Short mmCIF file of C-alpha atoms in Angstrom, two decimals:
data_model
loop_
_atom_site.label_atom_id
_atom_site.label_comp_id
_atom_site.label_asym_id
_atom_site.label_seq_id
_atom_site.Cartn_x
_atom_site.Cartn_y
_atom_site.Cartn_z
CA UNK A 1 -16.66 3.72 16.30
CA UNK A 2 -14.64 5.08 12.92
CA UNK A 3 -14.59 8.72 13.76
CA UNK A 4 -10.98 8.88 12.49
CA UNK A 5 -12.09 7.35 9.22
CA UNK A 6 -14.91 9.76 9.12
CA UNK A 7 -12.54 12.63 9.65
CA UNK A 8 -10.64 11.47 6.93
CA UNK A 9 -13.09 10.76 4.37
CA UNK A 10 -14.41 13.83 4.95
CA UNK A 11 -10.99 16.09 4.84
CA UNK A 12 -10.48 13.72 1.32
CA UNK A 13 -13.71 15.16 -0.17
CA UNK A 14 -15.04 11.62 0.05
CA UNK A 15 -19.09 11.06 0.33
CA UNK A 16 -18.91 8.60 3.43
CA UNK A 17 -20.31 5.08 3.00
CA UNK A 18 -20.28 1.71 5.46
CA UNK A 19 -18.15 0.14 2.50
CA UNK A 20 -15.56 2.93 2.69
CA UNK A 21 -15.45 3.34 6.40
CA UNK A 22 -15.10 -0.68 6.79
CA UNK A 23 -12.12 -0.21 4.00
CA UNK A 24 -10.32 2.73 5.37
CA UNK A 25 -10.46 1.27 9.04
CA UNK A 26 -8.75 -1.67 7.72
CA UNK A 27 -6.37 0.00 5.75
CA UNK A 28 -5.01 2.53 8.60
CA UNK A 29 -5.19 -0.79 10.75
CA UNK A 30 -2.85 -2.66 8.64
CA UNK A 31 -0.92 0.76 7.81
CA UNK A 32 2.89 -0.94 7.30
CA UNK A 33 1.74 -3.53 5.16
CA UNK A 34 1.50 -3.24 1.03
CA UNK A 35 -2.59 -4.77 0.40
CA UNK A 36 -3.81 -5.98 -2.94
CA UNK A 37 -7.53 -5.44 -3.52
CA UNK A 38 -7.65 -9.10 -3.04
CA UNK A 39 -5.94 -8.95 0.31
CA UNK A 40 -8.43 -6.16 1.40
CA UNK A 41 -11.51 -8.13 0.11
CA UNK A 42 -10.44 -11.74 1.45
CA UNK A 43 -10.07 -9.81 4.91
CA UNK A 44 -13.41 -8.01 5.06
CA UNK A 45 -15.77 -10.33 3.13
CA UNK A 46 -16.14 -12.36 6.69
CA UNK A 47 -17.23 -8.97 8.45
CA UNK A 48 -19.03 -7.01 6.11
CA UNK A 49 -20.99 -9.97 3.91
CA UNK A 50 -22.26 -7.66 1.29
CA UNK A 51 -19.26 -6.53 0.20
CA UNK A 52 -18.29 -7.11 -3.01
CA UNK A 53 -14.76 -6.54 -5.14
CA UNK A 54 -15.80 -4.40 -7.36
CA UNK A 55 -16.53 -1.88 -4.59
CA UNK A 56 -13.08 -2.49 -3.11
CA UNK A 57 -11.77 -1.46 -6.54
CA UNK A 58 -13.82 1.45 -6.96
CA UNK A 59 -12.98 2.36 -3.57
CA UNK A 60 -9.27 1.88 -3.76
CA UNK A 61 -9.24 3.71 -7.17
CA UNK A 62 -11.07 6.63 -5.49
CA UNK A 63 -8.83 6.68 -1.89
CA UNK A 64 -5.53 6.90 -4.85
CA UNK A 65 -7.50 10.17 -6.63
CA UNK A 66 -8.24 11.45 -3.15
CA UNK A 67 -4.56 11.01 -1.70
CA UNK A 68 -5.77 8.53 0.94
CA UNK A 69 -3.49 5.86 -0.65
CA UNK A 70 -0.67 4.92 -2.85
CA UNK A 71 0.23 2.51 -5.21
CA UNK A 72 3.07 0.39 -6.03
CA UNK A 73 3.61 -1.21 -9.02
CA UNK A 74 6.61 -4.20 -9.58
CA UNK A 75 6.54 -5.01 -12.82
CA UNK A 76 4.57 -7.79 -13.68
CA UNK A 77 2.75 -8.14 -10.21
CA UNK A 78 -0.36 -7.24 -8.90
CA UNK A 79 -0.81 -3.87 -7.81
CA UNK A 80 -0.24 -3.16 -3.89
CA UNK A 81 -1.80 -0.05 -2.27
CA UNK A 82 0.25 1.96 0.60
CA UNK A 83 -1.53 3.93 3.18
CA UNK A 84 1.87 5.67 4.47
CA UNK A 85 1.68 9.06 2.62
CA UNK A 86 4.81 10.31 4.05
CA UNK A 87 8.10 9.91 1.08
CA UNK A 88 9.67 6.36 1.61
CA UNK A 89 11.17 3.87 -0.65
CA UNK A 90 9.67 0.33 -1.41
CA UNK A 91 12.27 -2.84 -1.09
CA UNK A 92 10.94 -6.04 -2.22
CA UNK A 93 12.88 -9.48 -0.56
CA UNK A 94 13.14 -12.02 -3.65
CA UNK A 95 13.33 -14.75 -1.41
CA UNK A 96 10.31 -14.03 0.83
CA UNK A 97 8.42 -11.78 -0.89
CA UNK A 98 7.84 -9.20 1.36
CA UNK A 99 7.68 -5.46 1.19
CA UNK A 100 9.57 -3.52 3.18
CA UNK A 101 9.47 0.62 3.73
CA UNK A 102 12.88 2.30 3.90
CA UNK A 103 13.28 5.86 4.70
CA UNK A 104 13.74 8.46 1.55
CA UNK A 105 17.29 9.66 2.67
CA UNK A 106 18.14 11.53 -0.55
CA UNK A 107 17.16 15.30 -0.41
CA UNK A 108 16.75 15.81 -4.23
CA UNK A 109 14.76 12.82 -4.34
CA UNK A 110 12.43 14.61 -1.57
CA UNK A 111 12.08 18.06 -3.75
CA UNK A 112 8.68 19.01 -5.40
CA UNK A 113 10.14 20.51 -8.06
CA UNK A 114 13.69 19.99 -9.98
CA UNK A 115 15.34 21.94 -13.07
CA UNK A 116 12.14 23.21 -13.71
CA UNK A 117 10.50 20.08 -13.70
CA UNK A 118 7.14 19.61 -11.31
CA UNK A 119 7.21 16.45 -9.48
CA UNK A 120 4.29 15.11 -8.37
CA UNK A 121 4.87 11.22 -7.73
CA UNK A 122 7.52 8.87 -7.39
CA UNK A 123 8.35 5.17 -8.18
CA UNK A 124 11.34 3.92 -6.35
CA UNK A 125 11.31 0.25 -6.35
CA UNK A 126 14.43 -1.76 -5.10
CA UNK A 127 14.55 -5.49 -5.50
CA UNK A 128 17.23 -7.77 -3.39
CA UNK A 129 17.29 -10.10 -0.21
CA UNK A 130 16.38 -8.84 2.92
CA UNK A 131 18.41 -8.92 6.28
CA UNK A 132 16.12 -11.71 7.60
CA UNK A 133 16.73 -13.91 4.58
CA UNK A 134 20.22 -13.00 4.33
CA UNK A 135 20.72 -14.61 7.53
CA UNK A 136 18.67 -17.59 7.23
CA UNK A 137 18.50 -18.42 3.30
CA UNK A 138 15.78 -20.54 2.07
CA UNK A 139 16.10 -24.02 2.08
CA UNK A 140 15.53 -26.36 -0.90
CA UNK A 141 12.40 -28.01 -1.13
CA UNK A 142 13.29 -31.59 -0.73
CA UNK A 143 9.81 -33.06 -0.91
CA UNK A 144 10.38 -34.03 -4.80
CA UNK A 145 7.46 -31.74 -6.32
#
């Protein structure tokens, strides 16, 4: 159990702990989601009752520093973490709020150097309306609240 996570922690130079194993296993299981610290904590606290929010924050910061996750920062919103490390863009739907991964198609954006600049990180954030919401527009709230 957790052999993959042990190998991932070891290759990133991270000391193994039970909390880190549980958090990394959860991230691996939810690879296509863009999770907040609270998402991770809420979903793991029932499985691992000794887990505290500070441990999740510290672990996610360590994972970011060691290249296990990247962050997604939409202005004015809670920081989200992405386990997918290959280059891709993010699209946030203004209707449903879901964040979608899109392939990065421009070769220029995939470069690690451009006109003498060394590129270490990319933040490409797209906003609009996803195909599902375009087909089925949100219905207005008729409850009066």
